[in-house]
C-alpha positions as a LaTeX table, in Angstrom:
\begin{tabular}{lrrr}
\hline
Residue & $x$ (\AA) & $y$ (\AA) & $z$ (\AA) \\
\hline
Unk1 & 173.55 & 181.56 & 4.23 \\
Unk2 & 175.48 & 178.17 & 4.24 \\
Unk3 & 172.58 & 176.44 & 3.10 \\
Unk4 & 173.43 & 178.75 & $-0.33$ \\
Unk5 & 177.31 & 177.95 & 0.46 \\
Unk6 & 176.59 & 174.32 & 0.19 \\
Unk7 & 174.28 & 174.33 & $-2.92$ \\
Unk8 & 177.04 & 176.53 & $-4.95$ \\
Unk9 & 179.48 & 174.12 & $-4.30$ \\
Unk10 & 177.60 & 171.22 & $-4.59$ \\
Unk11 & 176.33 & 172.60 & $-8.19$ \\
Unk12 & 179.79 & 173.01 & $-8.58$ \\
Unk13 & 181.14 & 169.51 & $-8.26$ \\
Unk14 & 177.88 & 167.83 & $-9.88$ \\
Unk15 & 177.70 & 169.97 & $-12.77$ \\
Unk16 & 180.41 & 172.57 & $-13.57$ \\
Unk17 & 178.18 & 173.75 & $-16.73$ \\
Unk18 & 175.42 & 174.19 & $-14.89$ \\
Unk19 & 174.20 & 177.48 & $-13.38$ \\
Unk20 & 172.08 & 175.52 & $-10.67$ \\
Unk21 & 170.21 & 172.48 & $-10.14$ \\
Unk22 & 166.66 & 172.51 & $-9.33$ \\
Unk23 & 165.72 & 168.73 & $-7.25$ \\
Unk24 & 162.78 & 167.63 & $-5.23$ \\
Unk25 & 165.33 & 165.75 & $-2.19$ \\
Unk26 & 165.27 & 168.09 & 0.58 \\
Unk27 & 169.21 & 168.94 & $-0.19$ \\
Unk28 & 171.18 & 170.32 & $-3.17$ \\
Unk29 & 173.66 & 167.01 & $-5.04$ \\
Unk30 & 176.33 & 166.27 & $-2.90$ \\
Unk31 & 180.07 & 166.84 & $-2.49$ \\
Unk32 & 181.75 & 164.16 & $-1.87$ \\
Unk33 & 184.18 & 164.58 & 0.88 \\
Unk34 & 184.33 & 162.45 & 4.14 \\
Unk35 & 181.33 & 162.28 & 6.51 \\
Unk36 & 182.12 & 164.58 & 9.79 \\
Unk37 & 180.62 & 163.59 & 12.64 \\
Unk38 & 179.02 & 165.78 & 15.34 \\
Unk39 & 181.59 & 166.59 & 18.31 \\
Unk40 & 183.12 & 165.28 & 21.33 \\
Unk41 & 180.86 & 167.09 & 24.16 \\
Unk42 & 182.44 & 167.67 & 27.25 \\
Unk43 & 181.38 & 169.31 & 30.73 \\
Unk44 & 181.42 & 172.56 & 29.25 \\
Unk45 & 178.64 & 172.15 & 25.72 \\
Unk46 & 175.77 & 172.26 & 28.21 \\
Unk47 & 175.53 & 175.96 & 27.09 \\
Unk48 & 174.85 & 174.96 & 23.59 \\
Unk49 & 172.11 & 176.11 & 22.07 \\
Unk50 & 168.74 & 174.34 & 22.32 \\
Unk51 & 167.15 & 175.59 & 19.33 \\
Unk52 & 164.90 & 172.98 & 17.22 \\
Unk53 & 167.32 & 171.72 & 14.14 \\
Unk54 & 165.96 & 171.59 & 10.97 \\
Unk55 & 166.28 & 167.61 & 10.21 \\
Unk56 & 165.51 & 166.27 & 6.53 \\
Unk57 & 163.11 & 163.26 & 6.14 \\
Unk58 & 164.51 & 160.14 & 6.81 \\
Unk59 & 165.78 & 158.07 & 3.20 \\
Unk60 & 164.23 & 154.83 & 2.32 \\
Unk61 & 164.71 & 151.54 & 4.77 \\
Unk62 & 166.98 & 149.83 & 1.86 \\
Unk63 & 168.80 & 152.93 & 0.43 \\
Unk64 & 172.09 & 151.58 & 0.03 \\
Unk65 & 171.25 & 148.34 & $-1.86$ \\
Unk66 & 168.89 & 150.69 & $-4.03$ \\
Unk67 & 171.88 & 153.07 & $-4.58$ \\
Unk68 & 174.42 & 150.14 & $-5.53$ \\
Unk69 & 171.44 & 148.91 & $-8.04$ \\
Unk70 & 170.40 & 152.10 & $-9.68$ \\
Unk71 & 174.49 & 153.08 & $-10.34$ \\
Unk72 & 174.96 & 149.58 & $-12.13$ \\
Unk73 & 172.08 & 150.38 & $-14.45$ \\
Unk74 & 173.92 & 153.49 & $-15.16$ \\
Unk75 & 177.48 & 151.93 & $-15.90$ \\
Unk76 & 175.09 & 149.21 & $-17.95$ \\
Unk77 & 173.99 & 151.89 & $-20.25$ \\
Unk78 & 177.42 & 153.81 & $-20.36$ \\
Unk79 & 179.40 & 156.32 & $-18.90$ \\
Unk80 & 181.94 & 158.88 & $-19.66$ \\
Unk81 & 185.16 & 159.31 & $-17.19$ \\
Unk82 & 183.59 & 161.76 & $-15.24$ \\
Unk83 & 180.71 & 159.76 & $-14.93$ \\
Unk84 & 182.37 & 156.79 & $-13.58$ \\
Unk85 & 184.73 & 158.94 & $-11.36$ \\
Unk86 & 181.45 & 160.05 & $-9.71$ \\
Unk87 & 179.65 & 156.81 & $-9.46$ \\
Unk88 & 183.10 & 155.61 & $-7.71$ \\
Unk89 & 182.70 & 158.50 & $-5.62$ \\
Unk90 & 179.91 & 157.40 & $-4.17$ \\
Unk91 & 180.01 & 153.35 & $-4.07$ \\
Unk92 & 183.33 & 154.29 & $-1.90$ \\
Unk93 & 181.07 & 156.21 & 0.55 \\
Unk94 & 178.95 & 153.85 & 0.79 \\
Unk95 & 181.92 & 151.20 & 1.15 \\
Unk96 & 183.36 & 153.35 & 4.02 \\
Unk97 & 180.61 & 155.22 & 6.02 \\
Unk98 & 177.50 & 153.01 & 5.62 \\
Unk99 & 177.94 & 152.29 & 9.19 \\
Unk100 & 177.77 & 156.15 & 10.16 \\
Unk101 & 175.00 & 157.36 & 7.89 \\
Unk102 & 172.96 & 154.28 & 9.10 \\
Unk103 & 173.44 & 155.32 & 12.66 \\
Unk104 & 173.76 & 158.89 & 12.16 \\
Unk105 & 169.99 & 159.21 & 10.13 \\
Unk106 & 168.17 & 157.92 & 12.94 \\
Unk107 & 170.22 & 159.88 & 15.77 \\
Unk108 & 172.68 & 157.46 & 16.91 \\
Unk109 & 175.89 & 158.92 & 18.01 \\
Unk110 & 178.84 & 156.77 & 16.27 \\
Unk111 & 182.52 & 157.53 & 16.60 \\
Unk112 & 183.10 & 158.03 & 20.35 \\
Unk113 & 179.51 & 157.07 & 21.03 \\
Unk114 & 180.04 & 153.54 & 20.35 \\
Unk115 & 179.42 & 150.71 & 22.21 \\
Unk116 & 180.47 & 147.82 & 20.40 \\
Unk117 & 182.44 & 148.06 & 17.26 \\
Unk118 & 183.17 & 145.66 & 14.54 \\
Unk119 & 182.78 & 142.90 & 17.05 \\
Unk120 & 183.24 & 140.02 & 15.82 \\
Unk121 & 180.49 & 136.63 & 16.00 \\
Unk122 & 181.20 & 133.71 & 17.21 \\
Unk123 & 180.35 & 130.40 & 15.98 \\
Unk124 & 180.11 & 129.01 & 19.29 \\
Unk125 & 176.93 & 132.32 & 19.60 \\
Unk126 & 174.85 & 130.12 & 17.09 \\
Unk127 & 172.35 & 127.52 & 17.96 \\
Unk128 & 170.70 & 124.68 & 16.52 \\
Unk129 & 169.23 & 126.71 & 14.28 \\
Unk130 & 172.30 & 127.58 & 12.50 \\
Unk131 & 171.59 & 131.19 & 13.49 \\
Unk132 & 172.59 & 133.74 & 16.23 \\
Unk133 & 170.70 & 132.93 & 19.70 \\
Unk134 & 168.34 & 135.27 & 20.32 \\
Unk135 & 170.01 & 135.56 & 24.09 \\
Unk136 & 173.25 & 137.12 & 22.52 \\
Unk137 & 171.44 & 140.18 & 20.87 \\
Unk138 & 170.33 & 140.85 & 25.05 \\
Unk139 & 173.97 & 140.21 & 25.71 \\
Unk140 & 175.45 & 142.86 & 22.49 \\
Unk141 & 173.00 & 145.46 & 23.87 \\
Unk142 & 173.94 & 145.29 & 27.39 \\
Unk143 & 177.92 & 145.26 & 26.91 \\
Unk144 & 177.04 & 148.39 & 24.68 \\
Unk145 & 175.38 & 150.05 & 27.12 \\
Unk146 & 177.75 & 149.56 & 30.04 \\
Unk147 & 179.88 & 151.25 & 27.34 \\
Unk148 & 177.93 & 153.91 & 26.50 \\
Unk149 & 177.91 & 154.97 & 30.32 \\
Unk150 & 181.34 & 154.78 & 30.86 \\
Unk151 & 182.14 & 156.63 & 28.05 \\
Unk152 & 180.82 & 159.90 & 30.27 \\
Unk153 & 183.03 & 159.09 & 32.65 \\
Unk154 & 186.21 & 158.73 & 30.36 \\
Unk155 & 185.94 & 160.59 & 27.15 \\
Unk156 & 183.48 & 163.77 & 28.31 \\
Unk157 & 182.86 & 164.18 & 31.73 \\
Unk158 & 186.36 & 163.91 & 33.73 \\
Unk159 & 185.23 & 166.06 & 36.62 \\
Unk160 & 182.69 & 163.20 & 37.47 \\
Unk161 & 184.29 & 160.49 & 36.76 \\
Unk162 & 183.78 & 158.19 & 39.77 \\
Unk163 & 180.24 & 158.90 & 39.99 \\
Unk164 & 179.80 & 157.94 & 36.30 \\
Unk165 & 182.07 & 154.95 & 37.28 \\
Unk166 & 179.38 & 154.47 & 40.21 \\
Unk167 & 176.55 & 154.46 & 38.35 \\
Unk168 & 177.59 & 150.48 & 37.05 \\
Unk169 & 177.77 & 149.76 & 40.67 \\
Unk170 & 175.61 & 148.94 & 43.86 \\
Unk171 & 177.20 & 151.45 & 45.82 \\
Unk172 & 175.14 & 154.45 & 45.90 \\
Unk173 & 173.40 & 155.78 & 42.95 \\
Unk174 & 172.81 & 153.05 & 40.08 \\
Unk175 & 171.06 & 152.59 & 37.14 \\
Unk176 & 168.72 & 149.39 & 36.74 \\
Unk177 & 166.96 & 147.99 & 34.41 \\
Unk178 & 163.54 & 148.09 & 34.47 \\
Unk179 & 162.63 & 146.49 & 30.84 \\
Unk180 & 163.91 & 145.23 & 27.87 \\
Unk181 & 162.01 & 144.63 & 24.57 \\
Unk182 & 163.86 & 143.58 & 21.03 \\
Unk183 & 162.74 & 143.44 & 17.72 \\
Unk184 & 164.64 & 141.08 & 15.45 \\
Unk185 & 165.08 & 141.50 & 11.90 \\
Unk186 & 166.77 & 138.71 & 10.28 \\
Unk187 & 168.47 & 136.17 & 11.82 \\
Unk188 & 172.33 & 136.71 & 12.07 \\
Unk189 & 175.42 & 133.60 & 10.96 \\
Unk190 & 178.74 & 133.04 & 11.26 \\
Unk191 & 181.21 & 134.76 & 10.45 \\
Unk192 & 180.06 & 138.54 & 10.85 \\
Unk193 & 180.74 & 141.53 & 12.75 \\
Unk194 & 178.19 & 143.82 & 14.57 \\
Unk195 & 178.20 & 147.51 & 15.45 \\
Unk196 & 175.55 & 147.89 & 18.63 \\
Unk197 & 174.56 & 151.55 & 19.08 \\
Unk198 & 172.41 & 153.48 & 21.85 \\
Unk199 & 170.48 & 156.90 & 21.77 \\
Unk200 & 168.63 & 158.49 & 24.49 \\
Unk201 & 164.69 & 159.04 & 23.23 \\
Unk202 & 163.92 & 162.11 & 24.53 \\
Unk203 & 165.77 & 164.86 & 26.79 \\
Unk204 & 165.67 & 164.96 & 30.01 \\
Unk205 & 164.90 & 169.65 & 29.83 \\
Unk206 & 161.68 & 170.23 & 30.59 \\
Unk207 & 161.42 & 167.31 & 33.40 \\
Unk208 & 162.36 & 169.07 & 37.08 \\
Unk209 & 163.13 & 165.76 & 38.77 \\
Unk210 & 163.72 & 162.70 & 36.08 \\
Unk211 & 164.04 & 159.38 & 37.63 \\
Unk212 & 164.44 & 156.96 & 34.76 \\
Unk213 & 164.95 & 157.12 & 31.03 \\
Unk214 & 164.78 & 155.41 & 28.01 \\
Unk215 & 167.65 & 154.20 & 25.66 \\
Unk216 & 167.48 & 152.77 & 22.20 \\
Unk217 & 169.65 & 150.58 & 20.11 \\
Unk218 & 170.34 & 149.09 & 17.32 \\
Unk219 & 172.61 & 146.46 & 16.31 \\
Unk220 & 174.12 & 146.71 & 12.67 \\
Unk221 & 175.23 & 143.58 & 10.51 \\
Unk222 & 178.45 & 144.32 & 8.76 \\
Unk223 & 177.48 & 141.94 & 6.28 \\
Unk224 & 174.11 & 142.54 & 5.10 \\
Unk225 & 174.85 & 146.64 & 6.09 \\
Unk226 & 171.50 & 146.89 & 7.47 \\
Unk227 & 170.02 & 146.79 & 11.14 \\
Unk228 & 169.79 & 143.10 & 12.54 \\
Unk229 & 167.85 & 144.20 & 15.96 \\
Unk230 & 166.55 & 147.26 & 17.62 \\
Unk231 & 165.93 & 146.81 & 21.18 \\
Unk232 & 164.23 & 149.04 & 23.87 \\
Unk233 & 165.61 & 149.95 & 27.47 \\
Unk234 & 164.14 & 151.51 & 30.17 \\
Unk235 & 165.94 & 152.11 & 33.06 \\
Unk236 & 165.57 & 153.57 & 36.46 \\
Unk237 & 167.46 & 155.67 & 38.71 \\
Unk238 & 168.19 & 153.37 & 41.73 \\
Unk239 & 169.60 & 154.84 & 45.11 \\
Unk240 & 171.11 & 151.13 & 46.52 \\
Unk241 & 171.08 & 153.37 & 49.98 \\
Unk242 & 167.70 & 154.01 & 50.65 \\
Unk243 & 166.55 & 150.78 & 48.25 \\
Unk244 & 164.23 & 153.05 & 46.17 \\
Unk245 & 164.19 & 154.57 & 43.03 \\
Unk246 & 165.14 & 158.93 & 43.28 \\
Unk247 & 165.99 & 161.99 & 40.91 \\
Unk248 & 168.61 & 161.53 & 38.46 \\
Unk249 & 171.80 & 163.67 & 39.86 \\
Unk250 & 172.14 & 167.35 & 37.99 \\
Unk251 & 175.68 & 166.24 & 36.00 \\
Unk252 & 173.53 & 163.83 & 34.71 \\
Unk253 & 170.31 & 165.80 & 33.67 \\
Unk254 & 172.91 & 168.05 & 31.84 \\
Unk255 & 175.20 & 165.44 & 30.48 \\
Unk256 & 172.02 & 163.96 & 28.90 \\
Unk257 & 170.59 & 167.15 & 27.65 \\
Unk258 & 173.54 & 168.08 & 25.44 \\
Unk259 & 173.47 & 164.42 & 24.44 \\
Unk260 & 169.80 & 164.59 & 22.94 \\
Unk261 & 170.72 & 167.70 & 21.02 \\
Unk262 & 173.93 & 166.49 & 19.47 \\
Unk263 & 171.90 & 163.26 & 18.65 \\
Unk264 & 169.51 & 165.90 & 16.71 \\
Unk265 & 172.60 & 167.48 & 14.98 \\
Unk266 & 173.65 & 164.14 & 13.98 \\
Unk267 & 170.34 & 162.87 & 12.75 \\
Unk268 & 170.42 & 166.19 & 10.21 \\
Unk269 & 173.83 & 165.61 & 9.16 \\
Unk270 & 173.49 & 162.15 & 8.05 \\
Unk271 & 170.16 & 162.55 & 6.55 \\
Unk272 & 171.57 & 165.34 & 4.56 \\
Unk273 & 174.31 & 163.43 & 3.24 \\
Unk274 & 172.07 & 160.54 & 2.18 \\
Unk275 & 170.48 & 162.43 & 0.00 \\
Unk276 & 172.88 & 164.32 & $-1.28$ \\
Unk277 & 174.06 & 160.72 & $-2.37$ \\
Unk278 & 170.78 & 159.88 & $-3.60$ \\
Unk279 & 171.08 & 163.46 & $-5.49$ \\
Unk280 & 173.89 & 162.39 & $-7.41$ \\
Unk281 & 172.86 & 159.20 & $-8.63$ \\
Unk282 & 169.52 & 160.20 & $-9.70$ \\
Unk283 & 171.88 & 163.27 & $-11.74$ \\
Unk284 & 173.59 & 160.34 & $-13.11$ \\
Unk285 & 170.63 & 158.57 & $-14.36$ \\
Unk286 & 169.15 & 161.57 & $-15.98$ \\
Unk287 & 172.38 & 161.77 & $-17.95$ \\
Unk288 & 172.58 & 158.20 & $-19.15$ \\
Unk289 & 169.74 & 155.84 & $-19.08$ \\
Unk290 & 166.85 & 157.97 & $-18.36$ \\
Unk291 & 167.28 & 160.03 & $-21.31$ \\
Unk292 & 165.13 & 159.74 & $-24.83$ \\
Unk293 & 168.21 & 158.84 & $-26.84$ \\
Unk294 & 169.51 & 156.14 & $-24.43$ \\
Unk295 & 171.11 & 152.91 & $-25.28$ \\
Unk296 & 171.67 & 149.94 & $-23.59$ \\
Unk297 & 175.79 & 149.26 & $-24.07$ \\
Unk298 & 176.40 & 145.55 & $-24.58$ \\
Unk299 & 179.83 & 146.16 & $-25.72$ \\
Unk300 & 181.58 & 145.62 & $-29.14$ \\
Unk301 & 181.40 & 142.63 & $-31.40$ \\
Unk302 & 184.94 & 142.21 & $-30.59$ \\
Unk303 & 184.17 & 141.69 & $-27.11$ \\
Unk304 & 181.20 & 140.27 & $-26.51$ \\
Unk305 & 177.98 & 138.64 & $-28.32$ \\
Unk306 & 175.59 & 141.19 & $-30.14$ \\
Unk307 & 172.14 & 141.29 & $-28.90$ \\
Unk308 & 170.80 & 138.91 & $-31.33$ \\
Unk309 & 173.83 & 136.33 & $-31.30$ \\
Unk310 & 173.67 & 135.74 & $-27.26$ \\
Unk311 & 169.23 & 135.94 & $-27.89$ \\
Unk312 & 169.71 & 133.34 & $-30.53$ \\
Unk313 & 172.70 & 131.07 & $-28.18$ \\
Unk314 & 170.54 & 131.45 & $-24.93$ \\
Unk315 & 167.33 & 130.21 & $-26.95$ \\
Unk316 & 169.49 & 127.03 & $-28.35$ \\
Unk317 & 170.86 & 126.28 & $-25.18$ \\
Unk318 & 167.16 & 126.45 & $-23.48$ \\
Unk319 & 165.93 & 124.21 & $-26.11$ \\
Unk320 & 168.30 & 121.64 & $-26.35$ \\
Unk321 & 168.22 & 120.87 & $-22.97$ \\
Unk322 & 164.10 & 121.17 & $-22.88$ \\
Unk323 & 164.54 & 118.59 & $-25.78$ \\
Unk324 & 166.66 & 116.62 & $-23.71$ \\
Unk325 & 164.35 & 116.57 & $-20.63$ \\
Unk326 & 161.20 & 115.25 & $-22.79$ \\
Unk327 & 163.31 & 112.04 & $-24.43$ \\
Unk328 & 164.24 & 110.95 & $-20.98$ \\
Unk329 & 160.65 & 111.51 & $-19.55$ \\
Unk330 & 159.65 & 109.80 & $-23.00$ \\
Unk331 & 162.13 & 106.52 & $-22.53$ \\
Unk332 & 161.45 & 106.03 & $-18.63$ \\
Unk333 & 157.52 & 106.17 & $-19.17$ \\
Unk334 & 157.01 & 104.27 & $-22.54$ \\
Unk335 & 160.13 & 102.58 & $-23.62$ \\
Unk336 & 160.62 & 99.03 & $-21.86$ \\
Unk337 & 163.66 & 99.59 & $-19.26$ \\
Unk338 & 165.41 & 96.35 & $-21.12$ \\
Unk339 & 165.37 & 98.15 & $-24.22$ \\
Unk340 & 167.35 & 101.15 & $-22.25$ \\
Unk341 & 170.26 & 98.84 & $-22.43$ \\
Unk342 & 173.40 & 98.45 & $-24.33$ \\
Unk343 & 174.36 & 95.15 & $-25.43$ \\
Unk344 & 176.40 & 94.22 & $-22.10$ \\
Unk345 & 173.34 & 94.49 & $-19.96$ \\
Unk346 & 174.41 & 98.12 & $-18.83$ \\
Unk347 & 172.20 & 101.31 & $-18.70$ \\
Unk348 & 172.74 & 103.57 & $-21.79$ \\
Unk349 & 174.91 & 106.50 & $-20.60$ \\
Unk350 & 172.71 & 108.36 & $-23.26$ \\
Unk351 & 170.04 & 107.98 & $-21.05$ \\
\hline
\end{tabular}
């Protein structure tokens, strides 16, 4: 039933002429209102429901740079008002949540969620290399993840607050780590800002007695607007008491279960919306380039070169300066290097 909501008004907003829009993305075009993001849990959404959510397939690795390119071949072309107005549309989303629907497709919980956000490099954090260290991606993931537990304690879980505040603590039940694997992706310069995210892998239902548990995360570059790292965490369930690993407590087990399924939620949401953005540009293509009677709009005569004019200036240009490059391979190689010289014994600026 909202799934027939949502294509109405999506059919709506893409196309008010149109009775419905058939497409092949697993969602109808897209409105284009702000990205919501899946609830604060608290104590209390354990009794959410644990059925399996219905999550899209995820969008290509480099879908925002291919969704910047493929709306500048459709402005190249032409576009009416409208056109433009949605093409704006969604370059602004993808100004203004990119960080969100990166997160959000693969299940990482943004807003409150966060560990690190929009912190800010260092030059001092670079190397000889002229690159982030490798050491400081270790060092982003853990100050994330401190956060990321803490966050229970402050934001969702009140009512056990000091025992979330113990867990970062050798006083009774801890967490520690037991590895730590990255992956890098590109190598990271000053000046930029990172976003570091964490997701729990699986849920702890199902397990009667869960001792450790394994985090992801992923840290986002704000200027290339793509992941940088992705790094691995497994971590036990240490009692500092006895000095041996035991059963993760029962505010935890549930804590972490409502977690996993909001993570699921999330993971739908965001994967919808990317294609619904995807939707919408490929609506805009079939209405301006990727039609039988499109044309390529180089502007006016008044305004800029016609086709053949800037074919005819950029084939001068390319041969003069071709020309150029064989006389001065011609003088250097045959012509004596006296001759090369003007009357006062210096070299020929010519040459």
């Amino acid at each position: 039933m909202a799934s027939s909501h949502l294509r109405m008004r999506l059919t709506r907003a893409t196309n008010p002429s149109a009775s419905s829009i058939t497409t092949s993305c697993p969602v109808s075009t897209p409105r284009l209102r702000r990205f919501v993001h899946c609830r604060q849990i608290s104590s209390s959404t354990t009794t959410l429901s644990s059925a399996t959510v219905s999550i899209p397939p995820p969008p290509p690795s480099r879908w925002i740079a291919d969704l910047r390119a493929r709306i500048g071949n459709c402005i190249t072309f032409g576009c009416s008002s409208q056109q433009i107005s949605r093409a704006a549309a969604v370059l602004r989303v993808l100004a203004t949540e990119w960080r969100e629907l990166v997160a959000g497709s693969e299940g990482f919980l943004s807003g409150g969620r966060r560990g690190l956000d929009s912190h800010k490099i260092a030059w001092g954090e670079m190397d000889s290399f002229q690159h982030v260290n490798n050491v400081n991606y270790y060092r982003y993931a853990e100050s994330a993840r401190v956060n990321w537990i803490t966050n229970f304690s402050v934001h969702v879980d009140p009512k056990h607050r000091e025992q979330w505040a113990d867990l970062m603590t050798p006083k009774a039940i801890g967490l520690i780590m037991k590895s730590l694997k990255a992956d890098f992706k590109f190598p990271m310069v000053y000046p930029d800002k990172i976003s570091v995210y964490h997701k729990l892998r699986t849920s702890p239902e199902g397990n009667p007695a869960p001792s450790a548990f394994v985090l992801d995360c992923i840290i986002l570059s704000h200027q290339h607007r793509r992941i940088a790292a992705r790094l691995e965490e497994d971590i036990v369930v240490y009692d500092y008491r006895a000095a041996s690993k035991t059963s993760m407590p029962s505010f935890m087990v549930d804590l972490f279960a409502a977690t996993y399924r909001m993570q699921q939620e999330e993971t739908a949401k965001a994967r919808t919306r990317i294609w619904e953005l995807m939707e919408i540009v490929k609506t805009l293509e079939k209405e301006t380039w990727d039609r039988e009677d499109a044309v390529e709009d180089f502007g006016t005569a008044k305004t800029v070169y016609t086709t053949r004019k800037l074919a005819y200036h950029l084939f001068e240009t390319v041969f003069a300066a071709f020309e150029r490059i064989l006389l001065l391979v011609f003088c250097h190689q045959i012509v004596a290097p006296h001759k090369l010289k003007t009357p006062s014994g210096e070299m020929d600026p010519h040459f």
